[in-house]
Structures are given as structure tokens and as C-alpha cells.
Amino acid sequence: EPEVTQTPSHQVTQMGQEVILRCVPISNHLYFYWYRQILGQKVEFLVSFYNNEISEKSEIFDDQFSVERPDGSNFTLKIRSTKLEDSAMYFCASRESPTANTEAFFGQGTRLTVV
Amino acid sequence: AQSVTQLGSHVSVSEGALVLLRCNYSSSVPPYLFWYVQYPNQGLQLLLKYTTGATLVKGINGFEAEFKKSETSFHLTKPSAHMSDAAEYFCAVSGPGANSKLTFGKGITLSVRP
């Protein structure tokens, strides 16, 4: 069964460093998302992406964050200068079509720890 | 704006007992409602969803949920818990529009006692 794959599963980084979280969406999907969950809190929407541009972003997704689909298969989330409060589980998701009644498939997540 | 409330963070039931996980939502537009499950070291998996039509929806693994507009609720139930149901469960809401994002609750951890 097709699945969304995220790498790495766990990343530890020093405050101020840049990190890139990688996702391989399902191959025929066109709509991509990043969500995050800080420990003990809700899963929060970060950004949606379609046709090589951001469709929508939350207030969390500030200038420190960027997304890219560099090669037609990977979908990356970059955090330029990590802060302690960026420590969270980051989930990538993809959808075949944008309509809300189609299933969003999620990856297993990347746990980012900023020290 | 939309929001989801999942009261409590942990529910523990005995194997064979009824599972009831509560979810209440707030939405200014007709809601689409979802339950996701996350097993350890795995991604979020869709259990079931309500979009339109029948308000009682059935999902995988014997789970079902009922959309009650008057109560703004979408509680998840399973008549008889199994050990394999131990996981974290997330309720989510979205609007009906194209490319609608999901708004999640905090999640509830379900433990099943032998």
C-alpha cells in the first residue's frame, strides 16, 4: 500500500542551526501539508503546498520556515535557525485532490529536538 | 474558525469493554469530521470520516462515530475493546472547501487492560 515516508525519524540539533525535514509523498498526490505537534499539545497546521507554491500557511509558519519540492518527489520543510520551541513532532501529509472529503495520508513523523 | 475539544488525555478500558472517546467541535461552516489513530512509531491513519449524508459512520477495526449537530459532537465508539486498539486517537475538523486544512484536537491515549 502506498505510504508517505518521512526522514529522519528523529533529529537532534543545536539551537540556531538549520534543519531540513524530508518527506516523500504518495506518487500521484498533488497536495502536500506539514503539521506539527509540540509534546502534550494539539497537532497544528503549518502549511499547505500545491503546484510549487504555498496555498495557505498558519501564523506559526514565519520567515524561519520554508517548504520546497526540489525534485518532483521530495517535499521538504526547512527551519533556518532553530529555537528551543521548535522542538516537536513534525508530520507530512499528502492528498490526491484538494477536496476536504478525500483522505489525507500522513507520514510517521519526524521528532525534532532542539538543544 | 474551527476548533476541536477532546476532554481528558487518557482513557483506560478493560479488554471487551465499550470504548467511548469524546470529541466536540466548533465550526462556522458545515464541518467535515475525522478520527485518526496513531500507533507507536507510525503515522496518523484515518479511522473514519463524516462529510455529508448518514450521520452514523463506520470505520476500520470496528469503530464508529455519530455526528450530532445539535450537540456539536462526533464521539468515537467501539462495542468491545481489543488489546490492539491501544493507541493515540485524534479528532479533527475541516471545512468543505477545496484544500481545507485539518484542525486537530489534542488527542486521547487509549489503554486496554487485559
mmCIF file of N, CA, C and O in Angstrom, chain A residues 31 33 35 37 40-43 45 48 50 55-56 89 91 95 98-104 106-108, chain B residues 4 32 34 36 38 41-44 46 49 51 88 90 94-102 104-106:
data_model
loop_
_atom_site.group_PDB
_atom_site.id
_atom_site.type_symbol
_atom_site.label_atom_id
_atom_site.label_comp_id
_atom_site.label_asym_id
_atom_site.label_seq_id
_atom_site.Cartn_x
_atom_site.Cartn_y
_atom_site.Cartn_z
ATOM 1 N N TYR A 31 -1.203 17.470 -3.475
ATOM 2 C CA TYR A 31 -1.393 18.463 -2.418
ATOM 3 C C TYR A 31 -0.634 17.997 -1.190
ATOM 4 O O TYR A 31 -0.791 16.853 -0.758
ATOM 5 N N TYR A 33 1.189 18.868 2.783
ATOM 6 C CA TYR A 33 0.965 19.596 4.026
ATOM 7 C C TYR A 33 2.069 19.273 5.039
ATOM 8 O O TYR A 33 2.619 18.169 5.053
ATOM 9 N N TYR A 35 2.328 19.508 9.304
ATOM 10 C CA TYR A 35 1.714 19.761 10.600
ATOM 11 C C TYR A 35 2.780 19.512 11.656
ATOM 12 O O TYR A 35 3.773 18.815 11.413
ATOM 13 N N GLN A 37 3.293 18.773 16.146
ATOM 14 C CA GLN A 37 2.694 18.566 17.459
ATOM 15 C C GLN A 37 3.759 18.745 18.521
ATOM 16 O O GLN A 37 4.674 17.911 18.635
ATOM 17 N N GLY A 40 2.400 17.150 24.210
ATOM 18 C CA GLY A 40 1.289 17.470 25.096
ATOM 19 C C GLY A 40 0.294 18.463 24.527
ATOM 20 O O GLY A 40 -0.681 18.803 25.203
ATOM 21 N N GLN A 41 0.544 18.921 23.300
ATOM 22 C CA GLN A 41 -0.356 19.908 22.705
ATOM 23 C C GLN A 41 -1.009 19.335 21.447
ATOM 24 O O GLN A 41 -0.801 18.189 21.079
ATOM 25 N N LYS A 42 -1.818 20.178 20.804
ATOM 26 C CA LYS A 42 -2.562 19.729 19.638
ATOM 27 C C LYS A 42 -1.666 19.606 18.411
ATOM 28 O O LYS A 42 -0.630 20.269 18.312
ATOM 29 N N VAL A 43 -2.093 18.781 17.489
ATOM 30 C CA VAL A 43 -1.476 18.761 16.158
ATOM 31 C C VAL A 43 -1.910 20.050 15.466
ATOM 32 O O VAL A 43 -3.101 20.347 15.364
ATOM 33 N N PHE A 45 -1.652 22.819 12.155
ATOM 34 C CA PHE A 45 -1.359 23.035 10.738
ATOM 35 C C PHE A 45 -0.244 24.060 10.593
ATOM 36 O O PHE A 45 -0.250 25.095 11.260
ATOM 37 N N SER A 48 0.249 24.432 3.613
ATOM 38 C CA SER A 48 -0.168 23.568 2.516
ATOM 39 C C SER A 48 0.495 24.059 1.234
ATOM 40 O O SER A 48 0.814 25.244 1.093
ATOM 41 N N TYR A 50 0.810 23.429 -3.163
ATOM 42 C CA TYR A 50 0.277 22.852 -4.403
ATOM 43 C C TYR A 50 0.887 23.575 -5.576
ATOM 44 O O TYR A 50 1.050 24.803 -5.535
ATOM 45 N N SER A 55 -0.145 27.257 -0.640
ATOM 46 C CA SER A 55 -1.562 27.574 -0.761
ATOM 47 C C SER A 55 -2.055 28.340 0.452
ATOM 48 O O SER A 55 -2.852 29.265 0.350
ATOM 49 N N GLU A 56 -1.618 27.880 1.618
ATOM 50 C CA GLU A 56 -2.044 28.505 2.857
ATOM 51 C C GLU A 56 -0.976 28.252 3.901
ATOM 52 O O GLU A 56 -0.297 27.223 3.870
ATOM 53 N N MET A 89 7.016 17.074 17.150
ATOM 54 C CA MET A 89 6.881 16.043 16.124
ATOM 55 C C MET A 89 6.309 16.729 14.889
ATOM 56 O O MET A 89 5.295 17.423 14.979
ATOM 57 N N PHE A 91 4.738 16.303 11.135
ATOM 58 C CA PHE A 91 4.069 15.347 10.254
ATOM 59 C C PHE A 91 3.916 15.940 8.857
ATOM 60 O O PHE A 91 3.478 17.082 8.706
ATOM 61 N N ARG A 95 -2.400 14.547 -0.257
ATOM 62 C CA ARG A 95 -3.745 14.241 -0.739
ATOM 63 C C ARG A 95 -3.702 14.153 -2.250
ATOM 64 O O ARG A 95 -2.972 14.899 -2.903
ATOM 65 N N PRO A 98 -7.733 18.130 -3.658
ATOM 66 C CA PRO A 98 -7.814 19.053 -2.528
ATOM 67 C C PRO A 98 -9.134 19.018 -1.787
ATOM 68 O O PRO A 98 -9.265 19.635 -0.748
ATOM 69 N N THR A 99 -10.114 18.295 -2.325
ATOM 70 C CA THR A 99 -11.420 18.365 -1.676
ATOM 71 C C THR A 99 -11.354 17.739 -0.292
ATOM 72 O O THR A 99 -10.695 16.725 -0.081
ATOM 73 N N ALA A 100 -12.069 18.353 0.612
ATOM 74 C CA ALA A 100 -11.923 18.011 2.025
ATOM 75 C C ALA A 100 -12.393 16.601 2.327
ATOM 76 O O ALA A 100 -12.034 16.049 3.363
ATOM 77 N N ASN A 101 -13.185 15.994 1.460
ATOM 78 C CA ASN A 101 -13.648 14.648 1.770
ATOM 79 C C ASN A 101 -12.707 13.571 1.250
ATOM 80 O O ASN A 101 -12.991 12.389 1.372
ATOM 81 N N THR A 102 -11.582 13.970 0.667
ATOM 82 C CA THR A 102 -10.578 12.970 0.304
ATOM 83 C C THR A 102 -9.581 12.820 1.445
ATOM 84 O O THR A 102 -9.277 13.773 2.148
ATOM 85 N N GLU A 103 -9.087 11.609 1.573
ATOM 86 C CA GLU A 103 -8.250 11.305 2.721
ATOM 87 C C GLU A 103 -6.875 11.945 2.600
ATOM 88 O O GLU A 103 -6.245 11.902 1.544
ATOM 89 N N ALA A 104 -6.420 12.531 3.683
ATOM 90 C CA ALA A 104 -5.048 12.992 3.784
ATOM 91 C C ALA A 104 -4.238 11.857 4.395
ATOM 92 O O ALA A 104 -4.581 11.344 5.457
ATOM 93 N N PHE A 106 -0.843 10.527 6.105
ATOM 94 C CA PHE A 106 0.216 11.094 6.933
ATOM 95 C C PHE A 106 1.430 10.177 6.999
ATOM 96 O O PHE A 106 1.298 8.946 6.986
ATOM 97 N N GLY A 107 2.596 10.797 7.113
ATOM 98 C CA GLY A 107 3.799 10.052 7.415
ATOM 99 C C GLY A 107 3.894 9.740 8.891
ATOM 100 O O GLY A 107 3.043 10.157 9.687
ATOM 101 N N GLN A 108 4.943 9.013 9.251
ATOM 102 C CA GLN A 108 5.082 8.577 10.642
ATOM 103 C C GLN A 108 5.660 9.670 11.536
ATOM 104 O O GLN A 108 5.728 9.519 12.747
ATOM 105 N N VAL B 4 -11.451 21.913 17.907
ATOM 106 C CA VAL B 4 -11.853 20.596 18.395
ATOM 107 C C VAL B 4 -11.431 20.472 19.839
ATOM 108 O O VAL B 4 -10.312 20.852 20.208
ATOM 109 N N TYR B 32 -16.609 18.976 8.195
ATOM 110 C CA TYR B 32 -16.236 17.607 7.869
ATOM 111 C C TYR B 32 -15.436 17.115 9.080
ATOM 112 O O TYR B 32 -14.560 17.836 9.570
ATOM 113 N N PHE B 34 -13.320 13.995 11.295
ATOM 114 C CA PHE B 34 -12.429 12.857 11.084
ATOM 115 C C PHE B 34 -11.947 12.316 12.424
ATOM 116 O O PHE B 34 -11.784 13.071 13.380
ATOM 117 N N TYR B 36 -8.565 10.076 13.522
ATOM 118 C CA TYR B 36 -7.308 9.444 13.136
ATOM 119 C C TYR B 36 -6.762 8.654 14.322
ATOM 120 O O TYR B 36 -6.968 9.020 15.477
ATOM 121 N N GLN B 38 -3.096 6.821 15.850
ATOM 122 C CA GLN B 38 -1.645 6.720 15.704
ATOM 123 C C GLN B 38 -1.137 5.616 16.612
ATOM 124 O O GLN B 38 -1.221 5.721 17.841
ATOM 125 N N ASN B 41 5.183 4.715 16.849
ATOM 126 C CA ASN B 41 6.171 4.793 15.761
ATOM 127 C C ASN B 41 5.537 4.709 14.366
ATOM 128 O O ASN B 41 6.213 4.316 13.401
ATOM 129 N N GLN B 42 4.277 5.055 14.270
ATOM 130 C CA GLN B 42 3.625 5.066 12.963
ATOM 131 C C GLN B 42 2.978 6.427 12.718
ATOM 132 O O GLN B 42 2.884 7.262 13.609
ATOM 133 N N GLY B 43 2.544 6.635 11.478
ATOM 134 C CA GLY B 43 1.874 7.884 11.133
ATOM 135 C C GLY B 43 0.426 7.885 11.556
ATOM 136 O O GLY B 43 -0.089 6.913 12.111
ATOM 137 N N LEU B 44 -0.232 8.986 11.291
ATOM 138 C CA LEU B 44 -1.662 9.101 11.565
ATOM 139 C C LEU B 44 -2.430 8.347 10.481
ATOM 140 O O LEU B 44 -2.221 8.576 9.292
ATOM 141 N N LEU B 46 -6.274 7.248 9.020
ATOM 142 C CA LEU B 46 -7.679 7.612 9.077
ATOM 143 C C LEU B 46 -8.512 6.419 9.539
ATOM 144 O O LEU B 46 -8.447 5.345 8.962
ATOM 145 N N LYS B 49 -14.591 9.006 8.707
ATOM 146 C CA LYS B 49 -14.857 10.415 8.451
ATOM 147 C C LYS B 49 -16.350 10.618 8.213
ATOM 148 O O LYS B 49 -17.057 9.712 7.749
ATOM 149 N N THR B 51 -18.674 13.392 6.156
ATOM 150 C CA THR B 51 -18.694 14.563 5.278
ATOM 151 C C THR B 51 -20.134 15.028 5.098
ATOM 152 O O THR B 51 -20.518 16.104 5.560
ATOM 153 N N GLU B 88 -3.029 6.229 20.211
ATOM 154 C CA GLU B 88 -3.492 7.595 20.413
ATOM 155 C C GLU B 88 -4.504 7.943 19.327
ATOM 156 O O GLU B 88 -4.309 7.620 18.154
ATOM 157 N N PHE B 90 -6.994 10.870 17.510
ATOM 158 C CA PHE B 90 -7.147 12.288 17.253
ATOM 159 C C PHE B 90 -8.445 12.546 16.512
ATOM 160 O O PHE B 90 -8.714 11.918 15.483
ATOM 161 N N SER B 94 -12.519 19.840 9.436
ATOM 162 C CA SER B 94 -12.139 20.739 8.357
ATOM 163 C C SER B 94 -13.408 21.331 7.765
ATOM 164 O O SER B 94 -14.517 20.853 8.032
ATOM 165 N N GLY B 95 -13.224 22.359 6.982
ATOM 166 C CA GLY B 95 -14.349 22.900 6.248
ATOM 167 C C GLY B 95 -14.519 22.138 4.948
ATOM 168 O O GLY B 95 -13.666 21.325 4.581
ATOM 169 N N PRO B 96 -15.600 22.379 4.225
ATOM 170 C CA PRO B 96 -15.852 21.637 2.996
ATOM 171 C C PRO B 96 -15.104 22.177 1.785
ATOM 172 O O PRO B 96 -15.149 21.574 0.720
ATOM 173 N N GLY B 97 -14.422 23.273 1.934
ATOM 174 C CA GLY B 97 -13.798 23.901 0.781
ATOM 175 C C GLY B 97 -12.592 23.145 0.269
ATOM 176 O O GLY B 97 -12.036 22.278 0.935
ATOM 177 N N ALA B 98 -12.178 23.518 -0.934
ATOM 178 C CA ALA B 98 -11.013 22.887 -1.537
ATOM 179 C C ALA B 98 -9.759 23.189 -0.728
ATOM 180 O O ALA B 98 -9.592 24.267 -0.207
ATOM 181 N N ASN B 99 -8.909 22.177 -0.633
ATOM 182 C CA ASN B 99 -7.627 22.298 0.068
ATOM 183 C C ASN B 99 -7.792 22.699 1.524
ATOM 184 O O ASN B 99 -6.925 23.370 2.097
ATOM 185 N N SER B 100 -8.896 22.287 2.121
ATOM 186 C CA SER B 100 -9.116 22.648 3.522
ATOM 187 C C SER B 100 -8.132 21.928 4.424
ATOM 188 O O SER B 100 -7.914 20.734 4.301
ATOM 189 N N LYS B 101 -7.567 22.672 5.360
ATOM 190 C CA LYS B 101 -6.658 22.072 6.312
ATOM 191 C C LYS B 101 -7.445 21.396 7.418
ATOM 192 O O LYS B 101 -8.609 21.685 7.652
ATOM 193 N N LEU B 102 -6.798 20.466 8.098
ATOM 194 C CA LEU B 102 -7.383 19.800 9.248
ATOM 195 C C LEU B 102 -7.022 20.558 10.518
ATOM 196 O O LEU B 102 -5.883 20.978 10.694
ATOM 197 N N PHE B 104 -6.956 19.822 14.465
ATOM 198 C CA PHE B 104 -6.963 18.658 15.339
ATOM 199 C C PHE B 104 -7.259 19.007 16.788
ATOM 200 O O PHE B 104 -6.978 20.122 17.253
ATOM 201 N N GLY B 105 -7.765 18.016 17.513
ATOM 202 C CA GLY B 105 -7.780 18.066 18.955
ATOM 203 C C GLY B 105 -6.439 17.601 19.500
ATOM 204 O O GLY B 105 -5.531 17.233 18.748
ATOM 205 N N LYS B 106 -6.330 17.602 20.835
ATOM 206 C CA LYS B 106 -5.066 17.244 21.490
ATOM 207 C C LYS B 106 -4.766 15.762 21.422
ATOM 208 O O LYS B 106 -3.627 15.354 21.619
#
